[in-house]
XYZ file of C-alpha atoms in Angstrom:
714
model
C 117.368 58.323 152.052
C 114.913 56.589 154.314
C 115.553 52.846 154.155
C 112.751 50.493 154.882
C 113.610 47.609 157.125
C 114.227 44.703 154.827
C 111.589 42.038 154.772
C 113.355 38.706 154.241
C 111.822 35.536 153.086
C 112.286 32.673 155.427
C 115.897 31.925 154.461
C 118.937 30.735 156.316
C 120.993 33.213 158.140
C 123.672 33.471 155.392
C 121.536 36.099 153.596
C 121.508 38.512 156.518
C 125.075 39.820 155.969
C 123.980 41.164 152.621
C 121.072 43.106 153.970
C 123.286 46.052 154.987
C 124.636 46.141 151.443
C 121.188 46.371 149.913
C 120.057 49.067 152.364
C 123.112 51.150 151.565
C 122.294 51.367 147.882
C 120.358 54.367 146.530
C 119.132 52.387 143.554
C 116.596 49.617 143.613
C 118.350 46.320 144.558
C 117.338 42.700 144.826
C 119.197 39.648 146.047
C 118.437 36.596 143.943
C 119.127 32.991 144.873
C 121.551 31.531 142.326
C 119.859 28.135 142.305
C 116.151 28.860 142.391
C 116.404 32.376 140.932
C 113.906 33.541 143.536
C 114.162 36.925 145.169
C 115.617 36.588 148.658
C 115.709 40.242 149.713
C 114.856 43.722 148.435
C 115.570 47.226 149.670
C 113.059 50.057 150.122
C 114.064 51.665 146.814
C 112.893 48.526 144.965
C 109.566 48.678 146.773
C 109.068 52.359 145.946
C 110.122 52.045 142.301
C 107.706 49.215 141.448
C 104.915 50.106 143.918
C 104.975 46.580 145.390
C 105.114 45.572 149.017
C 108.172 43.572 150.067
C 106.094 40.460 150.702
C 104.825 40.746 147.095
C 108.405 40.492 145.818
C 110.273 38.209 148.205
C 110.036 34.609 147.127
C 108.974 35.529 143.558
C 110.942 34.243 140.617
C 113.029 37.023 139.131
C 111.585 36.294 135.635
C 108.116 37.292 136.882
C 109.305 40.889 137.325
C 111.721 41.168 134.409
C 110.621 38.823 131.599
C 112.360 40.127 128.506
C 114.079 37.713 126.088
C 117.379 39.280 127.027
C 116.848 38.409 130.697
C 115.744 34.879 129.891
C 118.951 34.347 127.878
C 121.028 35.739 130.696
C 119.578 33.462 133.374
C 120.078 30.447 131.142
C 123.747 31.433 130.771
C 124.084 32.285 134.471
C 123.011 28.772 135.481
C 126.481 27.504 134.643
C 128.586 30.606 134.502
C 129.045 32.740 137.605
C 131.166 35.202 135.625
C 128.178 36.226 133.547
C 126.874 39.768 133.921
C 124.185 41.959 132.348
C 124.125 45.745 132.019
C 121.509 47.238 129.626
C 118.218 49.189 129.420
C 114.867 47.493 129.511
C 111.232 48.050 130.426
C 109.519 47.087 133.683
C 105.904 47.394 134.733
C 104.850 49.398 137.747
C 102.106 48.060 139.979
C 99.669 50.608 138.423
C 100.423 49.268 134.939
C 102.719 52.069 133.829
C 105.829 51.005 131.999
C 109.144 52.216 133.341
C 112.402 52.660 131.448
C 115.173 51.277 133.668
C 118.843 50.430 133.497
C 119.575 47.179 135.329
C 122.879 45.572 136.192
C 123.137 41.919 137.272
C 126.330 40.527 138.798
C 127.305 37.445 140.778
C 127.954 37.636 144.513
C 130.151 34.879 145.904
C 128.756 33.363 149.119
C 130.609 34.021 152.362
C 132.447 30.796 153.082
C 132.719 31.760 156.733
C 128.973 31.839 157.053
C 127.455 28.480 157.690
C 124.895 27.269 155.282
C 126.021 29.295 152.268
C 124.275 27.918 149.224
C 126.357 26.311 146.536
C 124.678 28.412 143.858
C 125.592 31.725 145.483
C 123.631 34.910 144.932
C 122.968 37.334 142.109
C 122.708 41.075 142.831
C 120.231 42.952 140.648
C 120.582 46.743 140.784
C 117.950 48.792 138.896
C 117.919 52.545 138.212
C 114.702 54.268 137.060
C 115.445 56.200 133.841
C 111.869 57.182 133.028
C 112.246 60.852 133.815
C 115.507 61.071 131.945
C 114.016 59.228 128.952
C 110.918 61.488 129.030
C 113.152 64.579 129.124
C 115.166 63.253 126.185
C 112.004 62.576 124.223
C 110.667 66.038 125.012
C 113.964 67.588 123.879
C 113.891 65.535 120.714
C 110.317 66.568 120.030
C 111.189 70.210 120.698
C 114.175 70.026 118.362
C 112.033 68.380 115.697
C 109.374 71.022 116.101
C 111.913 73.828 115.893
C 113.383 72.266 112.769
C 109.903 71.904 111.306
C 109.286 75.584 112.047
C 112.489 76.508 110.277
C 111.414 74.441 107.250
C 107.970 76.050 107.269
C 109.281 79.593 106.897
C 109.448 81.286 103.522
C 112.875 82.680 104.304
C 116.189 80.874 104.214
C 117.535 80.526 107.758
C 121.162 80.017 108.798
C 122.237 79.866 112.457
C 125.926 80.169 113.362
C 127.909 80.368 116.577
C 129.970 83.366 117.515
C 132.900 82.051 115.492
C 130.765 81.867 112.373
C 130.465 78.063 112.341
C 127.190 76.620 111.123
C 124.888 75.259 113.788
C 121.579 74.925 111.891
C 119.892 75.846 108.638
C 116.784 75.013 106.666
C 116.226 73.720 103.149
C 115.125 77.123 101.905
C 118.556 78.507 102.747
C 120.246 75.840 100.663
C 117.767 76.400 97.821
C 118.245 80.168 97.717
C 121.989 79.842 97.526
C 122.043 76.679 95.436
C 124.479 75.032 97.888
C 125.230 71.382 97.075
C 123.881 68.909 99.657
C 127.248 67.353 100.344
C 128.729 70.661 101.514
C 125.922 71.148 103.994
C 125.857 67.580 105.262
C 129.616 67.658 105.840
C 129.194 70.932 107.774
C 132.214 72.223 105.870
C 131.947 75.848 106.957
C 134.832 77.093 104.857
C 133.519 75.417 101.707
C 130.002 76.795 102.281
C 131.288 80.348 102.857
C 133.459 80.108 99.734
C 130.427 78.993 97.754
C 128.356 81.914 99.025
C 131.111 84.456 98.233
C 131.370 83.115 94.707
C 127.623 83.321 94.277
C 127.411 87.097 94.897
C 128.076 89.721 92.310
C 130.515 91.598 94.498
C 132.358 88.978 96.564
C 134.761 91.444 98.137
C 132.047 93.715 99.492
C 130.114 90.665 100.697
C 133.124 89.382 102.636
C 133.773 92.822 104.208
C 130.176 93.139 105.317
C 130.123 89.618 106.737
C 133.366 90.297 108.607
C 131.936 93.434 110.152
C 128.844 91.521 111.299
C 130.863 88.698 112.903
C 133.100 91.205 114.725
C 130.088 92.745 116.499
C 128.165 89.982 118.351
C 125.298 92.363 119.280
C 124.965 94.034 115.887
C 121.594 93.980 114.111
C 121.886 94.512 110.372
C 119.914 94.367 107.163
C 121.295 94.627 103.628
C 120.626 93.570 100.072
C 122.812 91.081 98.152
C 122.801 90.718 94.377
C 123.673 87.231 93.129
C 125.525 86.469 89.924
C 122.342 84.965 88.398
C 120.572 88.318 88.792
C 118.454 87.482 91.840
C 118.344 89.905 94.736
C 118.334 88.650 98.311
C 117.546 90.598 101.447
C 119.782 89.514 104.388
C 118.720 90.244 107.967
C 121.148 89.387 110.745
C 120.154 89.283 114.429
C 122.178 88.130 117.471
C 121.045 84.927 119.137
C 120.812 85.040 122.943
C 120.707 82.256 125.518
C 120.353 82.958 129.223
C 121.046 86.608 128.702
C 124.235 86.336 126.645
C 124.969 86.225 122.957
C 125.729 82.687 121.798
C 125.495 83.046 118.035
C 123.791 84.746 115.118
C 120.685 84.097 113.057
C 120.687 85.051 109.355
C 117.492 85.171 107.334
C 117.527 85.471 103.527
C 114.503 86.498 101.423
C 114.289 86.571 97.657
C 113.215 90.035 96.639
C 113.482 89.404 92.873
C 109.752 88.981 92.211
C 108.843 91.892 94.490
C 111.356 94.174 92.785
C 110.197 93.059 89.386
C 106.594 93.730 90.352
C 107.545 97.161 91.674
C 109.476 97.940 88.524
C 106.516 96.767 86.458
C 104.169 99.018 88.392
C 106.572 101.886 87.998
C 106.634 101.243 84.248
C 102.856 101.176 84.218
C 102.847 104.443 86.124
C 104.893 106.077 83.356
C 103.933 104.220 80.198
C 100.855 103.483 78.161
C 100.816 99.738 77.706
C 98.833 99.693 74.459
C 100.958 102.113 72.448
C 104.180 102.139 74.461
C 104.036 105.943 74.647
C 104.591 107.955 77.827
C 101.397 108.488 79.778
C 99.952 111.567 81.446
C 102.249 111.313 84.466
C 105.372 111.005 82.369
C 104.228 113.919 80.225
C 103.749 116.094 83.315
C 107.292 115.347 84.446
C 108.696 116.178 81.005
C 106.674 119.377 80.940
C 108.228 120.433 84.240
C 111.672 119.805 82.787
C 110.751 121.698 79.603
C 109.597 124.670 81.655
C 112.838 124.776 83.602
C 114.870 124.686 80.352
C 112.613 127.292 78.719
C 112.977 129.714 81.647
C 116.737 129.303 81.727
C 117.177 129.787 77.955
C 114.200 132.130 77.411
C 112.923 129.901 74.580
C 109.180 128.981 74.399
C 107.782 125.537 73.683
C 104.366 124.213 72.561
C 101.987 121.556 73.764
C 99.445 120.004 71.384
C 96.360 118.118 72.528
C 95.218 115.690 69.785
C 91.870 113.948 70.146
C 90.497 111.535 67.532
C 87.096 112.455 66.059
C 84.194 110.020 66.576
C 86.559 107.288 67.636
C 83.761 105.576 69.598
C 82.121 104.710 66.290
C 85.129 102.542 65.412
C 84.771 100.583 68.626
C 81.021 100.268 68.255
C 81.132 99.296 64.565
C 84.375 97.309 64.140
C 85.053 96.258 67.717
C 87.649 97.152 70.274
C 90.367 95.067 68.640
C 90.244 97.317 65.561
C 90.072 100.317 67.833
C 93.305 99.276 69.518
C 94.974 98.787 66.127
C 93.925 102.285 65.148
C 95.358 103.745 68.364
C 98.667 101.972 67.771
C 98.820 103.238 64.197
C 97.972 106.763 65.346
C 100.844 106.576 67.844
C 103.291 105.656 65.089
C 102.020 108.423 62.803
C 102.289 111.052 65.515
C 105.879 109.995 66.324
C 106.747 110.386 62.677
C 105.645 114.022 62.819
C 108.185 115.035 65.473
C 111.866 115.293 66.091
C 113.672 112.896 68.411
C 113.841 115.503 71.154
C 110.052 115.943 71.178
C 107.548 113.773 72.989
C 104.336 111.997 72.065
C 102.208 110.844 75.003
C 98.857 109.113 75.310
C 96.677 110.804 77.851
C 93.998 108.151 77.857
C 91.348 106.759 75.506
C 91.773 108.419 72.118
C 93.536 111.536 73.446
C 97.205 112.250 72.754
C 99.603 115.060 73.530
C 102.701 116.345 71.688
C 105.455 118.297 73.469
C 107.348 120.417 70.925
C 110.620 121.810 72.392
C 111.985 125.213 71.407
C 108.941 126.145 69.356
C 107.021 129.372 68.938
C 103.597 129.754 67.364
C 104.813 129.123 63.855
C 106.660 125.950 64.847
C 103.590 124.711 66.692
C 101.385 125.430 63.686
C 103.765 123.506 61.375
C 103.678 120.537 63.781
C 99.877 120.648 63.862
C 99.749 120.670 60.041
C 102.058 117.629 59.915
C 99.686 115.895 62.334
C 96.710 116.705 60.100
C 98.559 115.429 57.010
C 99.579 112.232 58.751
C 96.031 111.596 59.922
C 94.544 112.332 56.520
C 95.945 109.128 55.054
C 93.439 106.223 55.089
C 93.733 103.491 57.651
C 93.748 100.024 56.091
C 93.309 96.846 58.141
C 92.645 93.550 56.484
C 89.985 94.299 53.849
C 88.801 97.468 55.586
C 89.818 101.014 54.673
C 88.592 104.147 56.457
C 89.646 107.620 57.528
C 90.104 108.988 61.056
C 90.380 112.699 61.589
C 91.515 114.518 64.711
C 90.960 117.776 66.535
C 94.130 119.539 67.844
C 94.400 122.205 70.477
C 97.630 124.199 70.852
C 99.011 125.879 73.994
C 102.267 127.887 74.179
C 104.551 128.333 77.131
C 104.587 130.679 78.992
C 101.618 132.616 77.611
C 99.008 129.888 78.031
C 100.132 128.549 81.378
C 102.966 128.575 83.865
C 102.583 124.987 85.088
C 102.138 121.607 83.466
C 98.544 121.399 84.649
C 97.678 124.875 83.262
C 99.308 124.084 79.899
C 97.465 120.784 79.525
C 94.209 122.481 80.484
C 94.741 125.236 77.950
C 95.553 122.795 75.121
C 92.513 120.711 76.040
C 90.193 123.760 75.992
C 91.533 124.687 72.560
C 90.865 121.104 71.388
C 87.293 121.241 72.694
C 86.797 124.488 70.783
C 87.798 122.626 67.608
C 85.360 119.809 68.478
C 82.503 122.265 68.914
C 83.435 124.104 65.716
C 83.239 121.101 63.436
C 86.321 118.917 64.185
C 89.140 117.901 61.826
C 91.418 120.944 62.294
C 93.596 122.710 64.848
C 93.291 125.863 66.922
C 95.460 127.854 69.308
C 94.330 128.437 72.831
C 92.738 131.842 73.297
C 91.934 133.691 76.531
C 88.528 132.733 77.719
C 86.979 136.071 76.807
C 87.859 135.460 73.151
C 86.334 131.971 72.925
C 82.835 131.513 71.661
C 81.091 130.232 74.808
C 77.562 130.538 73.496
C 76.943 126.783 73.329
C 78.390 126.231 76.773
C 76.348 129.079 78.198
C 73.160 127.563 76.741
C 73.986 124.137 78.080
C 74.797 125.527 81.507
C 71.501 127.430 81.605
C 69.610 124.331 80.536
C 71.228 122.273 83.276
C 70.190 124.699 85.961
C 66.605 124.661 84.688
C 66.688 120.888 84.505
C 67.621 120.601 88.143
C 64.800 122.975 89.181
C 62.220 121.214 87.016
C 63.216 117.668 88.017
C 64.480 116.515 84.623
C 67.447 114.615 86.095
C 67.017 111.021 87.177
C 69.236 108.228 88.471
C 69.798 104.799 87.052
C 71.564 101.993 88.906
C 73.972 99.436 87.453
C 74.376 96.220 89.488
C 77.772 95.311 90.965
C 78.509 91.563 90.924
C 80.828 89.483 93.125
C 82.968 87.319 90.864
C 83.212 84.524 93.405
C 79.496 84.031 94.210
C 77.682 85.782 91.354
C 75.702 87.810 93.868
C 74.714 91.443 93.393
C 76.634 93.246 96.107
C 76.073 96.904 95.226
C 74.740 99.441 92.724
C 76.437 102.265 90.915
C 74.331 105.417 90.699
C 74.440 106.989 87.207
C 72.845 110.350 86.396
C 70.606 110.691 83.321
C 69.137 113.805 81.673
C 66.427 114.028 79.039
C 65.957 117.602 77.801
C 62.487 118.349 76.348
C 64.073 119.878 73.248
C 67.429 118.114 72.843
C 66.391 114.680 73.986
C 68.839 112.496 75.888
C 72.074 114.332 76.743
C 75.100 112.237 77.617
C 76.757 112.860 81.011
C 80.037 113.065 79.109
C 78.674 116.199 77.454
C 77.122 118.142 80.313
C 79.247 117.102 83.297
C 82.464 118.815 81.926
C 80.463 122.019 81.475
C 79.063 121.660 85.010
C 82.611 121.199 86.349
C 83.819 124.289 84.533
C 80.957 126.462 85.762
C 80.950 125.053 89.287
C 77.362 123.822 88.939
C 78.634 120.286 89.420
C 78.470 120.915 93.181
C 74.720 121.339 93.032
C 74.353 118.338 90.725
C 76.548 116.222 93.024
C 74.492 117.181 96.099
C 71.303 116.194 94.265
C 72.763 112.863 93.208
C 73.948 112.183 96.749
C 70.495 112.868 98.253
C 68.657 110.826 95.631
C 70.995 107.846 95.849
C 70.873 107.793 99.636
C 67.077 108.099 99.687
C 66.764 105.219 97.196
C 69.076 103.035 99.234
C 67.093 103.890 102.378
C 63.818 102.986 100.600
C 65.221 99.607 99.609
C 66.419 99.071 103.173
C 62.986 99.804 104.591
C 61.612 97.196 102.192
C 63.992 94.638 103.606
C 66.348 94.844 100.640
C 69.667 96.259 101.855
C 71.589 97.357 98.764
C 74.882 99.303 98.999
C 74.872 102.289 96.650
C 77.420 104.936 95.904
C 78.002 108.154 94.011
C 80.953 109.763 92.317
C 82.316 112.872 93.961
C 83.708 115.649 91.777
C 86.899 117.471 92.697
C 85.057 120.729 93.309
C 82.400 119.087 95.469
C 85.035 117.256 97.541
C 86.882 120.532 98.192
C 83.847 122.236 99.662
C 84.497 122.963 103.339
C 81.037 121.661 104.357
C 81.248 118.498 102.280
C 81.733 116.086 105.213
C 78.929 117.748 107.142
C 76.595 117.521 104.143
C 77.247 113.787 103.812
C 76.547 113.288 107.530
C 73.317 115.302 107.276
C 72.003 113.337 104.294
C 72.715 110.037 106.083
C 71.010 111.217 109.248
C 67.905 112.548 107.532
C 67.402 109.356 105.504
C 68.285 106.930 108.278
C 70.622 105.014 105.982
C 73.478 103.205 107.728
C 76.771 104.746 106.592
C 78.065 101.313 105.545
C 75.549 101.337 102.672
C 77.088 104.445 101.098
C 80.311 104.618 99.152
C 81.980 107.729 97.706
C 84.054 107.261 94.547
C 86.965 109.682 94.195
C 89.292 110.251 91.273
C 93.043 110.095 91.647
C 93.433 113.783 90.842
C 91.202 114.708 93.795
C 93.421 112.862 96.215
C 96.723 114.155 94.895
C 95.814 117.813 94.320
C 96.314 118.623 98.008
C 97.279 115.313 99.566
C 97.411 116.430 103.186
C 94.094 118.268 103.066
C 92.567 115.271 101.236
C 93.854 112.937 103.941
C 92.169 114.951 106.730
C 88.875 114.999 104.803
C 89.070 111.302 104.057
C 89.731 110.535 107.684
C 86.666 112.567 108.657
C 84.540 110.618 106.160
C 85.977 107.355 107.392
C 84.932 108.325 110.929
C 81.330 108.623 109.658
C 81.545 104.993 108.561
C 81.146 105.450 104.801
C 83.269 103.453 102.324
C 85.592 105.160 99.810
C 87.156 104.033 96.559
C 89.321 105.300 93.713
C 87.437 105.449 90.429
C 88.954 104.814 86.970
C 92.168 103.597 88.595
C 95.144 103.355 86.247
C 94.238 106.322 84.044
C 95.964 108.872 86.341
C 99.191 108.813 88.288
C 98.529 107.700 91.812
C 101.336 107.688 94.337
C 101.661 104.329 96.101
C 102.807 106.160 99.194
C 99.534 108.092 99.345
C 97.471 104.977 98.620
C 98.900 103.380 101.720
C 97.981 106.421 103.847
C 94.464 107.080 102.549
C 91.580 105.147 104.171
C 90.542 103.709 100.824
C 88.826 100.322 100.586
C 88.436 99.845 96.805
C 90.189 100.234 93.480
C 88.079 100.416 90.315
C 89.724 99.315 87.077
C 88.845 101.701 84.254
C 86.798 100.269 81.415
C 89.525 101.247 78.892
C 91.720 98.480 80.327
C 88.930 95.886 80.305
C 87.893 96.363 76.666
C 90.801 94.414 75.176
C 90.682 91.468 77.621
C 91.725 88.789 77.371
C 93.378 88.984 73.974
C 95.245 92.280 74.356
C 98.501 91.575 76.226
C 98.929 95.200 77.219
C 95.494 95.448 78.829
C 96.041 92.080 80.484
C 99.356 93.198 81.939
C 97.843 96.433 83.266
C 94.834 94.682 84.815
C 97.038 91.996 86.433
C 99.332 94.659 87.867
C 96.445 96.680 89.308
C 94.889 93.564 90.876
C 98.229 92.514 92.370
C 98.798 95.982 93.739
C 95.274 96.031 95.198
C 95.902 92.693 96.887
C 99.217 93.922 98.238
C 97.476 96.941 99.721
C 94.596 94.778 100.951
C 92.036 96.621 98.825
C 89.016 95.260 97.027
C 89.285 95.493 93.219
C 86.343 95.882 90.838
C 86.374 96.123 87.034
C 83.870 98.164 85.090
C 82.735 97.829 81.496
C 82.686 94.024 81.488
C 80.714 93.007 78.416
C 81.714 89.403 77.650
C 82.056 86.140 79.547
C 85.703 85.850 78.492
C 86.447 89.167 80.106
C 84.688 88.081 83.280
C 86.511 84.725 83.360
C 89.905 86.432 82.875
C 89.189 88.796 85.743
C 88.081 85.937 88.013
C 91.306 84.001 87.286
C 93.407 87.115 87.834
C 91.980 87.511 91.389
C 89.607 90.436 90.753
C 86.883 90.529 93.359
C 83.895 92.152 91.549
C 82.716 93.471 88.179
C 79.987 95.504 86.529
C 78.914 95.951 82.966
C 76.489 95.030 80.234
C 77.334 91.315 80.672
C 75.017 91.311 83.690
C 72.893 94.430 83.131
C 73.092 98.054 81.937
C 72.212 100.942 84.222
C 68.496 100.513 85.116
C 65.852 102.755 86.575
C 64.836 101.792 90.114
C 61.869 99.668 89.128
C 63.789 97.809 86.411
C 66.674 97.354 88.850
C 64.353 95.755 91.398
C 62.858 93.508 88.709
C 66.271 92.388 87.497
C 67.888 91.872 90.914
C 65.152 90.713 93.232
C 62.354 89.295 91.087
C 64.134 87.748 88.161
C 67.265 86.771 90.073
C 66.281 86.161 93.693
C 69.549 84.386 94.329
C 71.505 87.518 93.566
C 71.082 89.298 96.907
C 73.605 91.322 98.892
C 75.592 89.222 101.322
C 75.391 91.648 104.223
C 74.851 95.280 105.045
C 78.583 95.705 105.644
C 79.659 94.350 102.239
C 81.904 96.261 99.881
C 80.345 98.996 97.814
C 80.867 100.540 94.413
C 79.309 103.510 92.660
C 79.721 106.508 90.441
C 78.122 109.543 88.876
C 79.342 109.105 85.291
C 79.137 106.197 82.954
């Protein structure tokens, strides 16, 4: 250390012997006169620490540099007590105004009796060490520790940190909350008591202890397992080694409560297999049971029957009495159908007012007897409150193996037989017959009329607005096909689209709808009114090898940005050939169009496929919206679909919204958008423009890239 030559105040020579002592000290040092308490000498360290020149310090009263109450008391005591001393921390001011944390020690120095002129008061040695850096480092460490602890407390997981011996080093409140550990155990850091508590809290304490022992024996092991607690909750435990300077020093455990997630998954799985209104198996569950029935039938060479039961004119009940009465009818029908069967047989609800009956070990005669029991059960009047009415049904029968070798073929055969009953007058049953034996005259006429209608321009498109629940803005339009035949009048899409799908003419209709919808959207865009519009894509149209190219060509010829077009696909399209569908969807996504799943919840989507497909939207089927908010089954289904959509980061829209209470329920549930008669029915282009832009100028699309919805059918 470079020592400055001491600058001494004009003092007698007795001070000079102490100069060497001051210069030899690394810390800042002063020599203070015991009588006047003025500084007699300083070393270079004192000058450097305070930023003062020696002449600014020598001769100054010591209280002028250190003026705390503690120092004042000391100097008062030191006036008559040479044995006094002081050793503590205090603050001193640097010449630039900065405060310094220092540790100063003051002790008495007896004067050298051999040196002439030694003062009677003697001297006091003040040694000061600058602790500012150390104090700053400590404060930074404390701040870092506090920040790390705050981070631990901010996590949703319970965190426990142990050393290599398994002793607790740190934890957060979430850890204590998940395990319900009493505060006194944690504050005492009683490791054995805490571990005992945790072992007693798990359902299988022995397995828990063995697993924990295996983890602690392998310092570098990374593990993840699931722990079931005695109260039924399920925790996920992830264990990772903790490293410091390249070596393992402990272990970090994180605990996450999976109970709600598992319950939600179980609920979704139940929804995937059950009809929430009636409690019956749904279409997916029926398909699985049909597969099992086929395996049993092949092994035992015993046939079985499948009945498709569809209520006649059920829509009139909803339109006349309301959906609440319609739901009561469906529940009663479910109970009546179950009473017609044995315990080994199955009743399923396929959707809407359509049911299916699986009759095990049954030939044609057994199937006919079951169909007659169904007719008898349905012939009894339905009585609700003061109302009494009759509901008939049309039943189609398919037999395995003659009418189909797969579940899909059997259901299609039974459905075709049911439609034959519908066309023949309703209210009875009929066995499936080979297509050549079915009277197809009416279908042939309708198919011919459709083809002429397309050539003569009888089809037209209407557009139903799509509304954002959050802002109330119109953010898209669903394209709906309409047909008015010169002789028959208005023909419902529900009547002619199935015939078009069966004949394959739906491909031509779909191409026409796509062109018209895109041209209309392009026209609105040229007018400065960007409006997303979309069309429904049939299974047959989607499977065409040139489908992606045709979409690209229509967009190019119209000049419509791809972001303003959405294609709605049904669940069956995506699952029929999942890998091929994925490739086609990826090609469409590369074009920039948006894609959604229409009528979600009525089929049996695989969550695994939903995660893989480039889908942006789920559309809740109107059948689940009708009973909102009063019907608990519909409410549960809608909530589950919305939660699943949120988990998959998909937009969710509900169709068929007719009342403000339905809209309010959907908004509270987290649904993003809706459509339905509450805002407007499907409108022709001019009426759509009048409703959206002239009558409601505030309801404009947010941006060209907003989410889209659309469809071909009502």
